[in-house]
Coordinates of C-alpha atoms and ligand atoms in Angstrom, one line a residue:
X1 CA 1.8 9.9 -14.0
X2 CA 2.9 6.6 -13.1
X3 CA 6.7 6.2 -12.7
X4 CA 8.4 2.8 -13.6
X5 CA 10.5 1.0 -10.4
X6 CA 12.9 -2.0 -10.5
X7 CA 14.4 -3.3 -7.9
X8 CA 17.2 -5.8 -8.0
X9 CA 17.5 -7.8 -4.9
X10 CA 20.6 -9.8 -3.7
X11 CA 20.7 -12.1 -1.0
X12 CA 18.8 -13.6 1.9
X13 CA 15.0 -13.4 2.1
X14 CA 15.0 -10.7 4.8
X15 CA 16.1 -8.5 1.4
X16 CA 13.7 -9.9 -0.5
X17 CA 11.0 -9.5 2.2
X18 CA 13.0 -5.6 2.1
X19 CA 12.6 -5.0 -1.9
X20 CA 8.7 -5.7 -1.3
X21 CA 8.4 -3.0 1.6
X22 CA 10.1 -1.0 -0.6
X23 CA 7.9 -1.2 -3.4
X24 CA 5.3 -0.1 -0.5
X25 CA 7.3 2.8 0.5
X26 CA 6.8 4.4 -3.0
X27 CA 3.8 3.6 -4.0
X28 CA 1.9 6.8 -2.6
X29 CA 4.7 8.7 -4.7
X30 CA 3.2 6.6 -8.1
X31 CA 5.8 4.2 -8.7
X32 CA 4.6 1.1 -10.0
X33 CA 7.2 -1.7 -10.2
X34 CA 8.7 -3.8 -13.3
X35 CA 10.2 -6.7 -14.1
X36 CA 13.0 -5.5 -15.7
X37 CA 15.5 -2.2 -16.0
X38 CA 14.4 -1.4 -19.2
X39 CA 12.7 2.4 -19.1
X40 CA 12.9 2.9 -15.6
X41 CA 12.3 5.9 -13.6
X42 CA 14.2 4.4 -10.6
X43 CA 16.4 1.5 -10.1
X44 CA 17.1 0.0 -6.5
X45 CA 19.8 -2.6 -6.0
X46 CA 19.1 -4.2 -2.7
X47 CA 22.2 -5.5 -1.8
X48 CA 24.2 -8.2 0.3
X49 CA 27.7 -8.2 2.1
X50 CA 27.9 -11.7 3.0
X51 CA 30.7 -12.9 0.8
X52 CA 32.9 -11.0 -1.3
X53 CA 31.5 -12.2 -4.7
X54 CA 28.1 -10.7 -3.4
X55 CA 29.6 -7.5 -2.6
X56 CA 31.3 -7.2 -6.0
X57 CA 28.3 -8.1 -8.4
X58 CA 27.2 -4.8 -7.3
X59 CA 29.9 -2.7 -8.8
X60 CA 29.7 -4.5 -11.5
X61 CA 26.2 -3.8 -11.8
X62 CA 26.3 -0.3 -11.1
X63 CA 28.5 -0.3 -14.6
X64 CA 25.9 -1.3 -16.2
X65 CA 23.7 0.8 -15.0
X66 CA 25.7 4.0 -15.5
X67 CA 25.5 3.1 -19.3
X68 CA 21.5 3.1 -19.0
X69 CA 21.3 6.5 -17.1
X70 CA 23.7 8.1 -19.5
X71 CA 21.7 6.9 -22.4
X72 CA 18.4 7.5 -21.7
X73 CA 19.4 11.2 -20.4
X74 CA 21.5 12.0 -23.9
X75 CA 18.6 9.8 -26.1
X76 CA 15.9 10.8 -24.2
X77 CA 16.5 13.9 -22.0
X78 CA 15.4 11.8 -19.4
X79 CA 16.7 11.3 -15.5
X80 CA 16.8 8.0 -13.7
X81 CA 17.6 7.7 -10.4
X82 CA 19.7 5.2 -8.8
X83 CA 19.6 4.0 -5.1
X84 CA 22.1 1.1 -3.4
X85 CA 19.8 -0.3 -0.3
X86 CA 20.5 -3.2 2.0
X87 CA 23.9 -4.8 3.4
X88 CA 26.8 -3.1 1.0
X89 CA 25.0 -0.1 1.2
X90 CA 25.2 0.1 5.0
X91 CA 28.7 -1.6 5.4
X92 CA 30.3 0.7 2.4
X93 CA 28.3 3.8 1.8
X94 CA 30.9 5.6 1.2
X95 CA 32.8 3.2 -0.9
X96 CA 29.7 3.6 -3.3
X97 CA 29.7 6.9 -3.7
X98 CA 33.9 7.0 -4.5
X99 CA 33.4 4.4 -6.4
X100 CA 30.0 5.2 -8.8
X101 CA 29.5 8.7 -8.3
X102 CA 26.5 8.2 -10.5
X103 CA 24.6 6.5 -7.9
X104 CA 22.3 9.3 -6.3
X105 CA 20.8 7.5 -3.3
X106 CA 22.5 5.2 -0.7
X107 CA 20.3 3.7 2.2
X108 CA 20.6 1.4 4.6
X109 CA 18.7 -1.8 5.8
X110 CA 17.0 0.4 9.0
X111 CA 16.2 3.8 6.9
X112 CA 14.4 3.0 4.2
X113 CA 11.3 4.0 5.7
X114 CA 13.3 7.3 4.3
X115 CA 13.3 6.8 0.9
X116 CA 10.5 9.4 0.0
X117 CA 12.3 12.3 1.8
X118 CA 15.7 11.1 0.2
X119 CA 14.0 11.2 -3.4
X120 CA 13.1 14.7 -2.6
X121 CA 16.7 15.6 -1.3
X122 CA 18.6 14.5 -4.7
X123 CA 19.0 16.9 -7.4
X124 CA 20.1 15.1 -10.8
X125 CA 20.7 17.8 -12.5
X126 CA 23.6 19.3 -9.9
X127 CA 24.5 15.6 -8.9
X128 CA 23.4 16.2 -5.5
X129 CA 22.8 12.7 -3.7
X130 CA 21.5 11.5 -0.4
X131 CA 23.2 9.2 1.9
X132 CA 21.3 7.8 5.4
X133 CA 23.1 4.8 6.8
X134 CA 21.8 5.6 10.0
X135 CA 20.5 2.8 13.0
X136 CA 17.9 5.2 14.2
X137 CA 15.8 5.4 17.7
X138 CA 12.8 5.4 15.5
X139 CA 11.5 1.5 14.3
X140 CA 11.0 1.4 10.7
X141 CA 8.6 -1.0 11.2
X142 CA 5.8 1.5 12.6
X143 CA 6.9 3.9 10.1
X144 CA 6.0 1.5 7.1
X145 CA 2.8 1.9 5.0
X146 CA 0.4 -1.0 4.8
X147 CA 1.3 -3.7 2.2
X148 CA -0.3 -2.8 -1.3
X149 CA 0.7 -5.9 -3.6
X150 CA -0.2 -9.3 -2.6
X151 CA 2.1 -11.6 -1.9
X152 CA 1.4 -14.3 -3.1
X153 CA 0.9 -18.1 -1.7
X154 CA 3.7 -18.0 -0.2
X155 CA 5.1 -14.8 1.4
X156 CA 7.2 -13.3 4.3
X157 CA 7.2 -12.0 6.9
X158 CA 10.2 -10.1 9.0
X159 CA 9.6 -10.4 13.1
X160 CA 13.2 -10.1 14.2
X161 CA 16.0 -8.5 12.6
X162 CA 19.7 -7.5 13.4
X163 CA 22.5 -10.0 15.4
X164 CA 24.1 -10.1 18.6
X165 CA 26.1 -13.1 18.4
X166 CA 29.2 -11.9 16.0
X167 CA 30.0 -15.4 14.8
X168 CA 33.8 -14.5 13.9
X169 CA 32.9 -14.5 10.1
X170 CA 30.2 -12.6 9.7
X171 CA 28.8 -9.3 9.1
X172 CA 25.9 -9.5 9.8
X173 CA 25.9 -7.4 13.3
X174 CA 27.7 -4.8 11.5
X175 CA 25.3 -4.7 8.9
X176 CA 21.7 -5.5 10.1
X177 CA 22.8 -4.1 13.7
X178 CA 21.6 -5.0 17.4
X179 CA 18.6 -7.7 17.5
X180 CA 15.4 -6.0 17.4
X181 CA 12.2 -8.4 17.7
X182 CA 8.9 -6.7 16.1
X183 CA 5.8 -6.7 19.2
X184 CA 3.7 -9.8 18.5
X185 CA 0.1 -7.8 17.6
X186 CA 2.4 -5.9 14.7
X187 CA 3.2 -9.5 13.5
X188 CA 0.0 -11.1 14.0
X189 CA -2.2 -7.9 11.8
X190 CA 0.4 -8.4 9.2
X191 CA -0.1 -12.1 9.2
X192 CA -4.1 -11.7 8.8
X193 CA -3.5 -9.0 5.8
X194 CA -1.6 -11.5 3.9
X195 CA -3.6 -14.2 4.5
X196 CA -6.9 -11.9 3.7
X197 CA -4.8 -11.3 0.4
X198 CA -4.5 -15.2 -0.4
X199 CA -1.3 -16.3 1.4
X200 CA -1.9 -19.5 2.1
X201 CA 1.6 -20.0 3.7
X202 CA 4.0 -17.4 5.7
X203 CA 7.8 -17.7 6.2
X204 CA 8.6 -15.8 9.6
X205 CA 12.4 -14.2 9.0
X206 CA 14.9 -13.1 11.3
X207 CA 18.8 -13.2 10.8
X208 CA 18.2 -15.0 14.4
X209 CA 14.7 -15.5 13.9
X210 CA 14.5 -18.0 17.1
X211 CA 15.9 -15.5 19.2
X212 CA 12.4 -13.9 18.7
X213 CA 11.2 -12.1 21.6
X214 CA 8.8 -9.4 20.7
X215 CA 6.4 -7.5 23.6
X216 CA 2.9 -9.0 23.7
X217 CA 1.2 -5.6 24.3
X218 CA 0.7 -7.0 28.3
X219 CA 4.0 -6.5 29.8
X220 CA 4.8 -9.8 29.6
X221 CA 7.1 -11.3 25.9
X222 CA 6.6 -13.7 23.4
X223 CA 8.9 -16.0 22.2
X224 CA 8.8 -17.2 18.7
X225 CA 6.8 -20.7 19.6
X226 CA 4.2 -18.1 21.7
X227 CA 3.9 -16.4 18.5
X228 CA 3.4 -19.5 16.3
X229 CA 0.9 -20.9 18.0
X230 CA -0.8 -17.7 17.9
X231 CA -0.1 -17.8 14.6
X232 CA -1.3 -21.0 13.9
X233 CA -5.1 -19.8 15.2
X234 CA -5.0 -16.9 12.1
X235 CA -8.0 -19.1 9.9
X236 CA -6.8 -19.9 6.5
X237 CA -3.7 -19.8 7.0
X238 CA -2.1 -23.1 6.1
X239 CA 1.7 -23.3 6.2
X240 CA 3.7 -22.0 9.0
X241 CA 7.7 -21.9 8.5
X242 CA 11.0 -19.8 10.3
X243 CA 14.5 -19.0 9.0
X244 CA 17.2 -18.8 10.2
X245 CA 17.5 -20.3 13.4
X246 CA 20.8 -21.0 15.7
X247 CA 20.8 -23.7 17.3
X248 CA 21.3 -22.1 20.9
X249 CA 18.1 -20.3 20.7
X250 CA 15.8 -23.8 20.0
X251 CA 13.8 -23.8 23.1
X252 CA 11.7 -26.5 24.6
X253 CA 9.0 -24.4 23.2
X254 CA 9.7 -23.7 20.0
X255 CA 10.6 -27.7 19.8
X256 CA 6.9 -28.8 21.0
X257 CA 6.0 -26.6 18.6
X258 CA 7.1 -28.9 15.9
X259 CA 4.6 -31.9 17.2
X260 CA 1.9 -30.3 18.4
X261 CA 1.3 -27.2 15.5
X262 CA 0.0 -29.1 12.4
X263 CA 0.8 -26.1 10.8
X264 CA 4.2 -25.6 11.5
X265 CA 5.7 -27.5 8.0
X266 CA 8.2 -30.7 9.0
X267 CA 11.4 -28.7 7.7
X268 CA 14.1 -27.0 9.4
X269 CA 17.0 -24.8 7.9
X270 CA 19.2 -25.0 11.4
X271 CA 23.2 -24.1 10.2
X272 CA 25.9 -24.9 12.2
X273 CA 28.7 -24.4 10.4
X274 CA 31.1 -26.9 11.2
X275 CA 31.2 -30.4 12.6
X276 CA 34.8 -29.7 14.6
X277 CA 34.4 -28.2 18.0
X278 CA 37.7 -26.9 17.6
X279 CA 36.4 -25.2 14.5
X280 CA 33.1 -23.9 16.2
X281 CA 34.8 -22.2 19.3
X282 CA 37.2 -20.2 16.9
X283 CA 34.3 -19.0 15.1
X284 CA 32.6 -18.0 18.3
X285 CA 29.3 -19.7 17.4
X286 CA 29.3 -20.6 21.1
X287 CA 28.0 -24.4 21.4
X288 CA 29.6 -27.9 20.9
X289 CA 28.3 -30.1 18.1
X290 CA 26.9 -32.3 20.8
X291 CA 24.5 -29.6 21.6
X292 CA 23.4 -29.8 17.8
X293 CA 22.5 -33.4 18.2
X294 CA 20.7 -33.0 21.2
X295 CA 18.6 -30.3 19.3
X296 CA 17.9 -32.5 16.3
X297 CA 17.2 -35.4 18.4
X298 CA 14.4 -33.5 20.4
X299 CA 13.0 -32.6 17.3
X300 CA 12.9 -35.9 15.8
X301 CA 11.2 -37.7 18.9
X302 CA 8.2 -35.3 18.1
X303 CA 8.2 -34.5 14.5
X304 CA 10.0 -38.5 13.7
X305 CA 9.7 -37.0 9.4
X306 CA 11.7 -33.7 10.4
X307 CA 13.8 -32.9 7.3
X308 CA 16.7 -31.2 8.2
X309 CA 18.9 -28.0 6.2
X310 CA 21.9 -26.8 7.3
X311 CA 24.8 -23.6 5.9
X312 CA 28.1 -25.1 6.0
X313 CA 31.8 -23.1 5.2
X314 CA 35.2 -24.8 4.5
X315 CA 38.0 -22.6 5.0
X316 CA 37.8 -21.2 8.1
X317 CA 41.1 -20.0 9.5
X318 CA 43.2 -22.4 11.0
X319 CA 40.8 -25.6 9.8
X320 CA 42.6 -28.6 9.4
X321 CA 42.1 -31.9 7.5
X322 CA 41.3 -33.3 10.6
X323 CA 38.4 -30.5 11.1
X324 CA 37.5 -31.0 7.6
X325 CA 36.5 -34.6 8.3
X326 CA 34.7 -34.2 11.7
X327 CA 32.3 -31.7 9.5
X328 CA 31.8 -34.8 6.9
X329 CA 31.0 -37.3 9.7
X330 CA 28.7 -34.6 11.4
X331 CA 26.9 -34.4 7.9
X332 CA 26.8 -38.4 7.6
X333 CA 25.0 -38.4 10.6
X334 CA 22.4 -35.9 10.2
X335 CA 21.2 -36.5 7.1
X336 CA 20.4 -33.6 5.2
X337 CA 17.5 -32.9 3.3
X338 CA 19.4 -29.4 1.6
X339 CA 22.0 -27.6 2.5
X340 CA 23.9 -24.4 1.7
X341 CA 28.1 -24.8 1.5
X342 CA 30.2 -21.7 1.2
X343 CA 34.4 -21.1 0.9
X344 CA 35.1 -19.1 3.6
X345 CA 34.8 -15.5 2.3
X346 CA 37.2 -12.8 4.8
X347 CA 34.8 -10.1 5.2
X348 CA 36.4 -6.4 6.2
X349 CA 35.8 -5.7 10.1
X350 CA 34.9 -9.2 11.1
X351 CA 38.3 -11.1 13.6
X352 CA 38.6 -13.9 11.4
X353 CA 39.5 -11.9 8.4
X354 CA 42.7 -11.1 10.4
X355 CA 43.5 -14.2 11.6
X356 CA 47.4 -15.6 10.4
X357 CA 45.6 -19.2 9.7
X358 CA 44.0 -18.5 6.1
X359 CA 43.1 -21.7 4.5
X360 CA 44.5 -21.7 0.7
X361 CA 41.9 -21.2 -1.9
X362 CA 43.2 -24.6 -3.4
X363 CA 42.4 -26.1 0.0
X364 CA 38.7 -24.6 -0.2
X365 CA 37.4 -25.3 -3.3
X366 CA 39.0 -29.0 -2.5
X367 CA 36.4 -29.3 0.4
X368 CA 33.7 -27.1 -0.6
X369 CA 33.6 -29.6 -4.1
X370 CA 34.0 -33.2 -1.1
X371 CA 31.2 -31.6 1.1
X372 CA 29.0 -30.6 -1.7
X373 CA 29.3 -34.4 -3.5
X374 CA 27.9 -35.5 0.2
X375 CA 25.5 -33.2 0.5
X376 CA 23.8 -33.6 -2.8
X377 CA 24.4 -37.2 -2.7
X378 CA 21.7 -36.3 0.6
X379 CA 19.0 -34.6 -1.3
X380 CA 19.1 -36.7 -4.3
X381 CA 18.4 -39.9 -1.6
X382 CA 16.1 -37.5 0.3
X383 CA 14.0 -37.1 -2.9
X384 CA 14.3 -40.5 -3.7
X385 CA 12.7 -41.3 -0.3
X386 CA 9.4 -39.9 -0.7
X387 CA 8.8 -41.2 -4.3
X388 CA 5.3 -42.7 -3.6
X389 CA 4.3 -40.8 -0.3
X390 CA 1.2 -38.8 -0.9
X391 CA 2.1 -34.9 0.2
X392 CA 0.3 -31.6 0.0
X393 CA 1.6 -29.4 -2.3
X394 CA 0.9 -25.7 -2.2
X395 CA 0.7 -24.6 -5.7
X396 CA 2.7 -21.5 -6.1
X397 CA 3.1 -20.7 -10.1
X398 CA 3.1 -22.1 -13.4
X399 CA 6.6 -24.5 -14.3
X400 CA 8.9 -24.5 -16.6
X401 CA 6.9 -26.2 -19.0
X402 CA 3.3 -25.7 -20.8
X403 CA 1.0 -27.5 -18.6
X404 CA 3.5 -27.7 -15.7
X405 CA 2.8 -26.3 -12.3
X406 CA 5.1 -25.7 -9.4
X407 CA 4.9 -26.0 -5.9
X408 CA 6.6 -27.3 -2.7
X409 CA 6.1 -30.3 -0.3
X410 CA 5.9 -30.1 3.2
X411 CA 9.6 -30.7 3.1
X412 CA 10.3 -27.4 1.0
X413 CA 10.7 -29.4 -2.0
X414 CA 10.2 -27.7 -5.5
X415 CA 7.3 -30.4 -6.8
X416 CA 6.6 -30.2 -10.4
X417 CA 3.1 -32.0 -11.7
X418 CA 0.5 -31.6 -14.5
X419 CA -2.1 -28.9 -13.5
X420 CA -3.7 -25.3 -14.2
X421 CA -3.2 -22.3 -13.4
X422 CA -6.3 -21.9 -11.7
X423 CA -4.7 -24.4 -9.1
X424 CA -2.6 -21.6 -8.1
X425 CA -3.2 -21.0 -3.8
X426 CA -4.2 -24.4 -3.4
X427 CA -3.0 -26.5 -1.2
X428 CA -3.6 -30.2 -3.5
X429 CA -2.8 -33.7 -2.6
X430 CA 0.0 -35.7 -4.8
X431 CA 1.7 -38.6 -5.2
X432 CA 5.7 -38.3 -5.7
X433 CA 6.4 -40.3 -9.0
X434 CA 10.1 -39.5 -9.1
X435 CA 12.9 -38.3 -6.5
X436 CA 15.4 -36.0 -8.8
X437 CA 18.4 -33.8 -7.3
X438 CA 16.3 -30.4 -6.7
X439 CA 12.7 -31.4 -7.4
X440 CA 10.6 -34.1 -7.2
X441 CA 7.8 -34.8 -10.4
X442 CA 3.9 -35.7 -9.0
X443 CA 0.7 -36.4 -10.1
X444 CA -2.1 -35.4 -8.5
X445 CA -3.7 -38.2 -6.7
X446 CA -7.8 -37.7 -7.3
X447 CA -6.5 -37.5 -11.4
X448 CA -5.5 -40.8 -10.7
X449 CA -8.8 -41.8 -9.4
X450 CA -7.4 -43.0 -6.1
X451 CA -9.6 -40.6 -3.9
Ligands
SAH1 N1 22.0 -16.1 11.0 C1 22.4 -17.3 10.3 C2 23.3 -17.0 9.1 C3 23.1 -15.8 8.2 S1 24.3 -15.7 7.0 C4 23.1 -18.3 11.2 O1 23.5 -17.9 12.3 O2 23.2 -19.4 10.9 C5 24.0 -17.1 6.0 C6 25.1 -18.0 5.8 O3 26.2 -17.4 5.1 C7 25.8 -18.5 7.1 O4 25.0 -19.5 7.7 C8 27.1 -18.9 6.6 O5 27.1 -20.3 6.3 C9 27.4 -18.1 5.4 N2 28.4 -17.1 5.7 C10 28.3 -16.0 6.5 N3 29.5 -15.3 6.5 C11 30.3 -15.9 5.7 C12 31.7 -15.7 5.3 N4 32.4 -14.7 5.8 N5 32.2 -16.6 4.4 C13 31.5 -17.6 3.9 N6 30.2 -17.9 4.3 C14 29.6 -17.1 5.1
SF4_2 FE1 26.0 -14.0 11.4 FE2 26.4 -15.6 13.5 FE3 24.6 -13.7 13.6 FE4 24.2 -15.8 12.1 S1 24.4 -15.8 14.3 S2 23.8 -13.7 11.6 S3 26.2 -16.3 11.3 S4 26.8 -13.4 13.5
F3S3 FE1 23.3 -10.6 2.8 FE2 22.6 -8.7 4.5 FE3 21.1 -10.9 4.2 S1 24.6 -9.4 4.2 S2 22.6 -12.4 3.7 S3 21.5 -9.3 2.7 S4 21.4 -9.8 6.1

């Protein structure tokens, strides 16, 4: 019999790339996913420990969910099993278990390859649970079945994992642990399944994904431009983009990439952080802001229509007005296409959270709400920009709307246009009609007759 799985996923796309392994993991024991929690078997919430708000929606969530196990085992005499995955999992395992006693499984990022033996370990019935947290010798990677579901037009792909740069705020390291790069002939048979199952574009992930440097089978090791232009030779495979990237690991490489794969899409999420030197040496990221604008500059002299992302946080400890503005003025000149803003968030374990300098949460939310005015001030004239180019837009699903189809630029914008949903995988010329502040509106350009 078929048993009913949801999985809740919080986070960055490495958990959402995670949640879809996952969902591999358990399908030779006959789960079968759903879109929502209602009359599942088994409930996974893959989690994040980023920020604090991300680490509390969980407990708040596992409320919830200790009303829907109670219920359907009083109503319906029936058990459901409930597994914390991902980032709090591994960071407060046993947190979880004070806290929700009701939750039966608890797994790490680097175990889940486990999961089957941990479903057989739990007992419901005596409350017995099963806990692995470990970071073990074995690679999950080689340990995973084959995908079952497709993807999609657009999918993932994990090729690197873990941290070794502890960036004063982040947990990351702790979480995801030491950098691990996946070998390149593991990456490329993936890539060719996904593409055999209609992808028509792939997203290579890595919490340093730049720092790429997986074994090439020959004794000799890639790096991640190697593997993109390997990549790029995969037939039928249209789109090539990477996330996240720091901007020490851009090599000359991986920047010729960028003019010389057609593939390889004209947009780059590359965070720094903070535009105060000051600011960046405190938070251990380990380069100047001059050696951001030397990266962006290489990349524009060969890819001149490079749009550009960024992460930002306000708050650091001991950031000053003065700080503050140097991170303004280092947006101003950049441009951004997008970018992600956060309050500074003191995470458990990491230096900064100790630090004597705190920022005031008044002080924060004064600058996150200045930088975020810029910065969508940025995309809305970004958008505005392309109104009448002629881009390729890779259908991905139906909009909002009946008749509406949704898909992204080159760029990474969300394009809405009139089409079908037989459209969906293609990759279809259209011309920008209007710039908005997260999407842009098209037409297709042969409806218009304008071949
Ligand atoms: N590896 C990526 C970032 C991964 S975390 C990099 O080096 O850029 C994603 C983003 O979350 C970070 O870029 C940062 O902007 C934000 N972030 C991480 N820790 C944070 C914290 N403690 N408080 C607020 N934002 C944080
Ligand atoms: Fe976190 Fe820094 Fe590693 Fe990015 S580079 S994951 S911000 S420690
Ligand atoms: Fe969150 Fe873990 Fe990703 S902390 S951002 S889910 S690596």
């Amino acid at each position: 019999m078929t048993k009913k799985l949801f999985i809740k996923t919080y986070g960055c796309q490495m958990n959402v790339y995670d949640s879809d392994r996952m969902t591999d993991v358990l399908a030779p024991l006959g789960y079968a996913p759903i879109e929502t929690p209602d009359g599942a078997d088994m409930v996974i919430l893959n989690t994040c420990h980023i920020r604090e708000k991300a680490s509390e929606k969980v407990f708040s969530e596992l409320g919830r969910l200790r009303m829907m196990k109670e219920k359907a085992r009083d109503q319906q005499g029936r058990a459901v099993t409930i597994a914390v995955a991902g980032c709090v999992a591994q960071a407060e395992g046993a947190e979880i278990t004070r806290r929700a006693p009701w939750v039966d499984i608890v797994v790490g990022p680097q175990t889940y390859h486990r999961l089957p033996e941990l479903i057989a370990e739990i007992d419901p019935s005596v409350r017995k649970r099963a806990i692995d947290t470990d970071f073990p010798q074995e690679v999950k990677f080689d340990l995973l079945p084959e995908e079952h579901a497709p993807r999609g037009p657009a999918a993932f792909l994990s090729v690197q994992e873990g941290c070794d740069k502890f960036c004063a705020f982040c947990v990351v390291p702790y979480t995801r642990g030491a950098e691990y790069s996946r070998p390149a002939a593991d990456v490329l048979a993936e890539a060719t399944r996904l593409v055999g199952r209609g992808t028509r574009e792939i997203t290579l992930l890595g919490q340093n994904v730049n720092a790429y440097h997986g074994d090439d089978g020959h004794g000799s090791v890639w790096s991640l431009g190697r593997l993109i232009h390997a990549l790029a030779e995969i037939d039928g495979l249209e789109r090539i983009r990477y996330t996240t990237s720091h901007p020490l690991d851009m090599d000359d490489e991986l920047i010729a990439a960028h003019g010389n794969v057609p593939q390889l899409m004209p947009y780059l999420h590359l965070p720094i952080q903070s535009g105060s030197d000051r600011v960046l040496d405190a938070m251990n990221r380990r380069h100047s802001k001059d050696v951001y604008f030397k990266v962006i500059d290489k990349l524009r002299h060969v890819r001149p229509d490079i749009a550009m992302s960024g992460d930002f946080i306000v708050g650091f400890p001991g950031e000053s007005d003065q700080d503050f503005a140097d991170t303004l003025a280092l947006i101003d000149k950049v441009g951004y296409a997008s970018a992600y803003s956060f309050k500074y968030s003191p995470r458990p374990g990491t230096p900064a959270s100790v630090s004597d300098l705190q920022v005031p949460e008044a002080v924060k939310a004064d600058r996150l709400e200045a930088l975020q005015q810029l910065l969508n001030a940025q995309q809305f004239a970004f958008n505005k920009k392309t109104e009448g180019m002629r881009l390729d837009i890779l259908v991905e699903r139906a909009g909002g709307r009946a008749g509406q189809m949704a898909g992204r630029s080159p760029f990474m914008q969300a394009v809405n246009f009139a089409g079908s949903e037989d459209q969906i995988g293609q990759i279809i010329a259209c011309d920008i009609i209007e710039g908005r502040q997260n999407s842009v509106t098209a037409e297709i350009t042969s409806m218009k007759g304008v071949a």
